Coordinates of C-alpha atoms in Angstrom, one line a residue:
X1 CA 146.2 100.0 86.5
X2 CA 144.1 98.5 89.3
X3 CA 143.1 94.9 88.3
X4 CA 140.3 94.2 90.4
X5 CA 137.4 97.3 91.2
X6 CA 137.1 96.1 94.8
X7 CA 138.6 93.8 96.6
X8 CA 138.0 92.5 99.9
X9 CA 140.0 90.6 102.5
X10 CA 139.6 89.1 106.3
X11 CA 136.9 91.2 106.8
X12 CA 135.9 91.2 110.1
X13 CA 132.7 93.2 111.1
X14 CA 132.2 93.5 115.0
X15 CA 128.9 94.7 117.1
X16 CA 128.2 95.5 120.6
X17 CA 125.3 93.3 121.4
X18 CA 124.1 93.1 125.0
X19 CA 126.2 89.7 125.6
X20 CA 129.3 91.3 124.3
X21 CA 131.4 92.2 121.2
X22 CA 129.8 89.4 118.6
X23 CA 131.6 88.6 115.0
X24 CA 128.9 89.1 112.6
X25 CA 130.9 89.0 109.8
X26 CA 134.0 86.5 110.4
X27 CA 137.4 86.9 107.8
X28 CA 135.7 87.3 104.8
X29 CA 137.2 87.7 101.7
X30 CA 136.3 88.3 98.0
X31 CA 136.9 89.9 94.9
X32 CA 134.2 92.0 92.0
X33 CA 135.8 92.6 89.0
X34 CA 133.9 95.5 86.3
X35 CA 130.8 94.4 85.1
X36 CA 130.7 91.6 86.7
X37 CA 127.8 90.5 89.2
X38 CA 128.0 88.5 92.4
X39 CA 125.4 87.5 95.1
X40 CA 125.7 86.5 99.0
X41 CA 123.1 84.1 99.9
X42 CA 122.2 82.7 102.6
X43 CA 119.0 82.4 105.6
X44 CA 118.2 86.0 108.1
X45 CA 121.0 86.7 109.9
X46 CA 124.0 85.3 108.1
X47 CA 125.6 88.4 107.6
X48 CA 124.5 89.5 104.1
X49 CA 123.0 92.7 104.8
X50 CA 125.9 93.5 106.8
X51 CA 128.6 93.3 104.9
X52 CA 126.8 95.5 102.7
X53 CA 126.5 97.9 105.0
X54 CA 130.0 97.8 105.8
X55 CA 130.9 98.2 101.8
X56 CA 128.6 101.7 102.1
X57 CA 130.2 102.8 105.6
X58 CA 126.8 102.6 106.8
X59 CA 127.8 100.1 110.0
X60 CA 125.3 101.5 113.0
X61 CA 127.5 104.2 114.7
X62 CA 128.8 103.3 118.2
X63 CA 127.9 99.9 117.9
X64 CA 128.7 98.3 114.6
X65 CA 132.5 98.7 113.8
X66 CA 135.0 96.9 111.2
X67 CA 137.1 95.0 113.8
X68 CA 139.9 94.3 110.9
X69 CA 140.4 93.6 107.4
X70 CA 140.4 95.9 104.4
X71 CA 137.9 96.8 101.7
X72 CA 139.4 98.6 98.6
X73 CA 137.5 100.2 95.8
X74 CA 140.3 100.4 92.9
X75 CA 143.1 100.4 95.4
X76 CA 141.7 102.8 97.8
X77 CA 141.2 101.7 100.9
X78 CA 137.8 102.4 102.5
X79 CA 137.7 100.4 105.5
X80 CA 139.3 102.9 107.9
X81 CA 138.6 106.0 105.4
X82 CA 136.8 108.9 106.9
X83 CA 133.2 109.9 107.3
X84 CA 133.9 112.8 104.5
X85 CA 135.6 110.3 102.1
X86 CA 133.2 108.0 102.2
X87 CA 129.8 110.0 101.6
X88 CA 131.8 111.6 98.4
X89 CA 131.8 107.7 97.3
X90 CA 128.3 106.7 98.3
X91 CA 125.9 107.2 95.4
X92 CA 128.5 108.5 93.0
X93 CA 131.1 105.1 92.8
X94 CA 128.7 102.6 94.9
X95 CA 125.4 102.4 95.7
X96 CA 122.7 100.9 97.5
X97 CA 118.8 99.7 96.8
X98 CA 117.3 98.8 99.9
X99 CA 114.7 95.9 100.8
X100 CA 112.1 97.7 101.5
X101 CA 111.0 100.9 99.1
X102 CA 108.3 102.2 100.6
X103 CA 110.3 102.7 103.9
X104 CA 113.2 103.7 101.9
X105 CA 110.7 106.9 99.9
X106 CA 110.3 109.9 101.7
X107 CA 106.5 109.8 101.4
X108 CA 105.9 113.5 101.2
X109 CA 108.5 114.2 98.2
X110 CA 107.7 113.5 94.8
X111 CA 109.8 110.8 93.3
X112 CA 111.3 113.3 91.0
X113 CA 112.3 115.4 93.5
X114 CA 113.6 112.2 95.5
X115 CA 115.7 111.4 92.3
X116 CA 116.9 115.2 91.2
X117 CA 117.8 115.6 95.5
X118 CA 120.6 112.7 94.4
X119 CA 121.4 114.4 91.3
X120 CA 122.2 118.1 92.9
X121 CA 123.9 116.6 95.7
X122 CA 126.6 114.4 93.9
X123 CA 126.6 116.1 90.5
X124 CA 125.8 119.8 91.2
X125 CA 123.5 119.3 89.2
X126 CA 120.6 122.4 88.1
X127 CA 117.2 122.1 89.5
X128 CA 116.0 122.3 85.7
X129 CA 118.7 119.3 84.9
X130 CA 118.1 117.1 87.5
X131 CA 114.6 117.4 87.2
X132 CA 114.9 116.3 83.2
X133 CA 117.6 113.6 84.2
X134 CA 114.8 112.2 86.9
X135 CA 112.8 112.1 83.9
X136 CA 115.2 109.5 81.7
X137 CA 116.1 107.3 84.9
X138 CA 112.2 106.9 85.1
X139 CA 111.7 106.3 81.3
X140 CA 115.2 104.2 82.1
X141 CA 113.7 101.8 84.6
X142 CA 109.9 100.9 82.6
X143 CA 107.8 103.8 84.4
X144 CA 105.5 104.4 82.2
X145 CA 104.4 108.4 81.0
X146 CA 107.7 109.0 83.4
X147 CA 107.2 112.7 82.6
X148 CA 103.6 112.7 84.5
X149 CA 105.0 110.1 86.7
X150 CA 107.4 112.0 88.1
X151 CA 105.4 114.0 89.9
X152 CA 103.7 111.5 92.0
X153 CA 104.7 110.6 95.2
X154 CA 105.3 107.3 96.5
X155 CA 102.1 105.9 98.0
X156 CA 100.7 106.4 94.4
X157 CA 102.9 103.7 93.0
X158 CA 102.6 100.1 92.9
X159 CA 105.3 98.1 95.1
X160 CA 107.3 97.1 91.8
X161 CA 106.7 100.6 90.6
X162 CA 108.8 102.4 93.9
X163 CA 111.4 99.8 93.7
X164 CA 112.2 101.0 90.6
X165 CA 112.3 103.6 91.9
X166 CA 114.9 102.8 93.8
X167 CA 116.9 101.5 91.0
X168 CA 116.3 104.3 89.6
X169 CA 117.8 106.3 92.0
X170 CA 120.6 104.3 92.7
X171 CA 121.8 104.6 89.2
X172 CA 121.1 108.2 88.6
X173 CA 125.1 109.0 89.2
X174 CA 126.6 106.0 87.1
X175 CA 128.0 104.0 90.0
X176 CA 130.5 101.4 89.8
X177 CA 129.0 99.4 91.9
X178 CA 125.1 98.7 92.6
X179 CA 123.9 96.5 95.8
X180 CA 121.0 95.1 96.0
X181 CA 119.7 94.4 99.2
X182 CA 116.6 91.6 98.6
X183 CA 115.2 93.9 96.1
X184 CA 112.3 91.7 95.6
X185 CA 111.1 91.5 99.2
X186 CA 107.2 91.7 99.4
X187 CA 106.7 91.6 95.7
X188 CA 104.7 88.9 94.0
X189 CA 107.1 86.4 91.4
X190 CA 105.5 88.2 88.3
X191 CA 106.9 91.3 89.6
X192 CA 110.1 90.3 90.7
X193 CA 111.4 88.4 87.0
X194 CA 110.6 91.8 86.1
X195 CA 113.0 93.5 88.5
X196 CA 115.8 90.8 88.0
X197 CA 115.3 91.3 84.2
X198 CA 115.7 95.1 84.3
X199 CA 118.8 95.0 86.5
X200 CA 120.2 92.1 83.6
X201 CA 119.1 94.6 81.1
X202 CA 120.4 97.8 83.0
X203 CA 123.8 96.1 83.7
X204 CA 124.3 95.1 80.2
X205 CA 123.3 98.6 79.0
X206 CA 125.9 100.8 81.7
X207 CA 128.2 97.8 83.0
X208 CA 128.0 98.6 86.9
X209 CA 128.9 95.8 88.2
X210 CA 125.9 94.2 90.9
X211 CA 126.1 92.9 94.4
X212 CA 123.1 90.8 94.6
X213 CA 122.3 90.0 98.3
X214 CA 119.4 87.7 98.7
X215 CA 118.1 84.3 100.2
X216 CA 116.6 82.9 97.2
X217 CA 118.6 80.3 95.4
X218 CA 116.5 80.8 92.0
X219 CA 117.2 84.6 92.2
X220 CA 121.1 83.6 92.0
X221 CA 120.9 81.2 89.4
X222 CA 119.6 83.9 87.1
X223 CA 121.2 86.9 87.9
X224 CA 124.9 86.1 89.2
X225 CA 128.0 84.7 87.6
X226 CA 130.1 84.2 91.2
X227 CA 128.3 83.6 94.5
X228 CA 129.4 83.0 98.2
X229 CA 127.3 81.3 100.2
X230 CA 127.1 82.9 104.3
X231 CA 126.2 81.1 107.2
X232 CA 126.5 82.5 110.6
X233 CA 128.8 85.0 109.9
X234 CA 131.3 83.3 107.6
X235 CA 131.7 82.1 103.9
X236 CA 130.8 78.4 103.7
X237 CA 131.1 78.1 100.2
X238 CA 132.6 80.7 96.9
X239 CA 132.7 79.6 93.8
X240 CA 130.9 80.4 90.3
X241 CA 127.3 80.2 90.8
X242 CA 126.9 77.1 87.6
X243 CA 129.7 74.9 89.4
X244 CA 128.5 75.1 93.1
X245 CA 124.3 74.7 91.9
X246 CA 125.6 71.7 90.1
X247 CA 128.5 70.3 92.4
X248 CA 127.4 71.7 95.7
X249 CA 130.9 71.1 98.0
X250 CA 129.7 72.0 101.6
X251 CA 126.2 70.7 103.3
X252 CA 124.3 73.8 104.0
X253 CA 124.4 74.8 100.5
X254 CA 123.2 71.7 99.7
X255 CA 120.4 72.0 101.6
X256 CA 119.7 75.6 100.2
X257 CA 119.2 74.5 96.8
X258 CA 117.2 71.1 97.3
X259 CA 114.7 73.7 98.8
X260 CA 114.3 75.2 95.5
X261 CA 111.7 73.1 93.4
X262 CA 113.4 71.9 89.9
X263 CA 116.4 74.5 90.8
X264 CA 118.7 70.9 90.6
X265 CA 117.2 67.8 89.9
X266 CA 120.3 65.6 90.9
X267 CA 120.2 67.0 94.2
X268 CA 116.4 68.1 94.6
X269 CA 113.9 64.6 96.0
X270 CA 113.3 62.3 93.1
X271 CA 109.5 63.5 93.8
X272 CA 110.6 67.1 93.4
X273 CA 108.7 67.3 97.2
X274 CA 110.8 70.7 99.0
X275 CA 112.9 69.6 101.7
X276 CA 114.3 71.6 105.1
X277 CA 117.2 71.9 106.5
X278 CA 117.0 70.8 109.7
X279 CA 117.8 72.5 113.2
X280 CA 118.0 76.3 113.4
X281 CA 120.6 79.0 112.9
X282 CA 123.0 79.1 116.0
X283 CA 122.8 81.8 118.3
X284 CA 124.4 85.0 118.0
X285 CA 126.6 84.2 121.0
X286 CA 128.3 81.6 119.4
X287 CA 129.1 83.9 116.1
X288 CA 133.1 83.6 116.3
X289 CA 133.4 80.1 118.4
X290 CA 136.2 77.8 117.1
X291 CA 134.0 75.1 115.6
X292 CA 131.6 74.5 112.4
X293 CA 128.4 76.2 113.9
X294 CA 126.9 74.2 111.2
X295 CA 127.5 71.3 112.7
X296 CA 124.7 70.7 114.8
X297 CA 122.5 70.7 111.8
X298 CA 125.1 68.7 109.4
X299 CA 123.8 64.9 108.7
X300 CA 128.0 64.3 108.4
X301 CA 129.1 65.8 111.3
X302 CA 132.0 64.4 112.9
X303 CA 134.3 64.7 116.4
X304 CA 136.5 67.2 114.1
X305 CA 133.5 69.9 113.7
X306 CA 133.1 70.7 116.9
X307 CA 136.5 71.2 118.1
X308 CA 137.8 73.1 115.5
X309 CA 136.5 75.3 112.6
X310 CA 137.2 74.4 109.3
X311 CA 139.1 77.0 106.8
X312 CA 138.1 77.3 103.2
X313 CA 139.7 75.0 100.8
X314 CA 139.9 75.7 97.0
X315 CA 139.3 72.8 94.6
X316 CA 140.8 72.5 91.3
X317 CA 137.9 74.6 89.6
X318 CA 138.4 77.7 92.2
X319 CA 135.8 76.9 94.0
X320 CA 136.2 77.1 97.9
X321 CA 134.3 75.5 101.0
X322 CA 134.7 74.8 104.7
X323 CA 134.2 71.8 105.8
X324 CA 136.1 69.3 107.2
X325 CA 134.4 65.9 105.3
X326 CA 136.2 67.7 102.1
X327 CA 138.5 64.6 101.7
X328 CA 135.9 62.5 101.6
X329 CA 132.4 63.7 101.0
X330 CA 131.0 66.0 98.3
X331 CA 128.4 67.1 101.0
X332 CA 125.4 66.2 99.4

C-alpha cells in the first residue's frame, strides 16, 4: 500500500526566458498525505502557481519543462508520464480552480453545461446525468435555486458565485487532490471566509485532500495544517503551519507574517502598525545562483549568504528552513 498520495522530490522546473534557461522552481521537495491540506505561500513570482502547473502537466509547451525531479501520485510517476496519461488524471484524481473565474468560464455556456462537459468527458456520463449531477455540485457549493441557476451563464453570477463555480467544477469527479490557485483573488473579505469555509466544509464532507496556493498569511492560518513557504524559486521554510506562525525559523517568513495585522502578536509591532519587508524580489536572472537571493533584503545577512546558498535544515519539531544564521538566530 502506497503511504503517501503524492509525493514530491528535487523538483526542478526549468523555462526558456529571453536571457536563457531560468530555475523557477529550484529542488523542491514535499509530501500530501489523504485528507490532508497544505498551502505554498509566498509574494508574485515565487514559484507557487508553477509548481502547480507542473502537478497538472500544464507547464507552457516548448518553453516550460520539468528539468529533473519526480512527482508521484500513489507511486505513479507523473513527471515524465505522457500527454495521454496525464489528461486521464486531470479532473478525475487532481484538479485545479483557477485565480481568476470569470476568465476561467466559457461565457457563452451555461454553467451547467460547463459542469455536465466535465462530467461526460471523465465519467461518460449521460447528457440527462450530468446535467442532474451539475445540479447537486451547485446545490453542493451554496448556489442558491441551483436548478434555475444552472442555466445561467457566467456574467449573470456574482464573482463569489462563479468561483464556486469553479469549485464546483473541480469536484464534480471526486478528485484526490484539489488546488487552489488564489481562489480568493478579486473578491471582497466577506466573500472570501465564505469560500475558505466551504472548501473546510467540502473537504471534511469528501476528504480530497487541498493544495492551497496563496500570498495571504491569514488565508493559511485558517485553512492549512502544513505549509512551505517559496521565495524565488525555492523552499525557505516547511513546517506545520501552527509551529512556523508561532516560531518563525527563516527571515522572510518573518516578515510575511508581521505584515498580517494581529496574525502574531509576539512578532507583529507592539502598536500592531503593518510592517514591509524591505528591498524587492530578485530578478529572474538570478533564479538558480549559488547564494541566499534573500540576502540582500535580510537585516542578518552575513559574508556566508552571498557565497553560498543555504540548504534546508530540519529542527527537532520537523520543521525545515534555509538559512545560514540557523545556529544562532531564530530569524525574527
Amino acid at each position: 500500500m502506497v503511504d503517501k498520495l503524492l509525493e514530491v522530490r528535487n523538483l526542478r522546473v526549468e523555462l526558456q526566458t529571453k536571457d536563457g534557461i531560468v530555475p523557477v522552481i529550484d529542488d523542491l521537495s514535499f509530501d500530501l498525505d489523504y485528507g490532508e491540506s497544505l498551502s505554498f505561500v509566498g509574494e508574485s513570482g515565487c514559484g507557487k502557481s508553477m509548481t502547480a502547473l507542473a502537478l497538472m502537466g500544464l507547464l507552457p509547451e516548448k518553453v516550460g519543462r520539468i528539468a529533473s525531479g519526480s512527482i508521484k501520485l500513489e507511486g505513479r510517476q507523473l513527471a515524465n508520464a505522457s500527454p495521454e496519461a496525464l489528461r486521464k488524471i486531470r479532473g478525475n484524481e487532481i484538479s485545479m480552480i483557477f485565480q481568476e473565474p470569470m476568465t476561467s468560464l466559457n461565457p457563452v455556456l451555461s454553467v451547467g453545461e460547463q459542469i455536465s462537459e466535465v462530467l461526460r468527458l471523465h465519467q461518460k456520463m449521460s447528457v440527462k446525468s450530468a446535467w442532474k449531477r451539475a445540479e447537486d455540485l451547485l446545490d453542493a457549493v451554496n448556489i442558491p435555486e441551483p436548478k434555475r441557476r444552472v442555466h445561467d451563464y457566467p456574467f449573470q453570477m456574482s464573482g463569489g458565485q462563479r468561483q464556486r463555480v469553479m469549485i464546483a467544477m473541480a469536484l464534480a469527479c471526486e478528485p484526490k487532490i484539489l488546488i487552489a490557485d488564489e481562489p480568493t483573488t478579486a473578491l471582497d473579505v466577506t466573500v472570501q471566509a465564505q469560500i475558505f469555509g466551504l472548501l473546510q466544509d467540502l473537504q471534511e464532507k469528501t476528504g480530497t485532500s487541498i493544495i492551497l496556493i496563496t500570498h495571504d498569511m491569514g488565508a493559511v492560518a485558517q485553512m492549512a495544517r502544513k505549509m512551505i513557504v517559496m521565495y524565488a524559486g525555492r523552499p525557505c521554510e516547511i513546517g506545520e503551519v501552527e509551529q512556523v506562525i508561532q516560531t518563525p525559523r527563516h527571515p522572510y517568513t518573518t516578515g510575511l507574517i508581521s505584515c498580517v495585522p494581529h496574525l502574531d502578536d509576539a512578532i507583529t509591532d507592539a502598536n500592531n502598525r503593518l510592517s514591509e519587508i524591505p528591498g524587492i524580489v530578485p530578478s529572474i536572472r538570478e533564479f538558480g545562483s549559488n547564494k541566499c537571493l534573500f540576502a540582500s533584503r535580510c537585516k542578518h545577512q552575513m559574508e556566508q549568504c552571498w557565497a553560498e546558498r543555504p540548504g534546508l535544515t530540519q529542527n527537532s519539531n520537523k520543521q525545515a528552513y534555509a538559512c545560514w544564521k540557523r545556529e544562532t538566530t531564530d530569524a525574527s
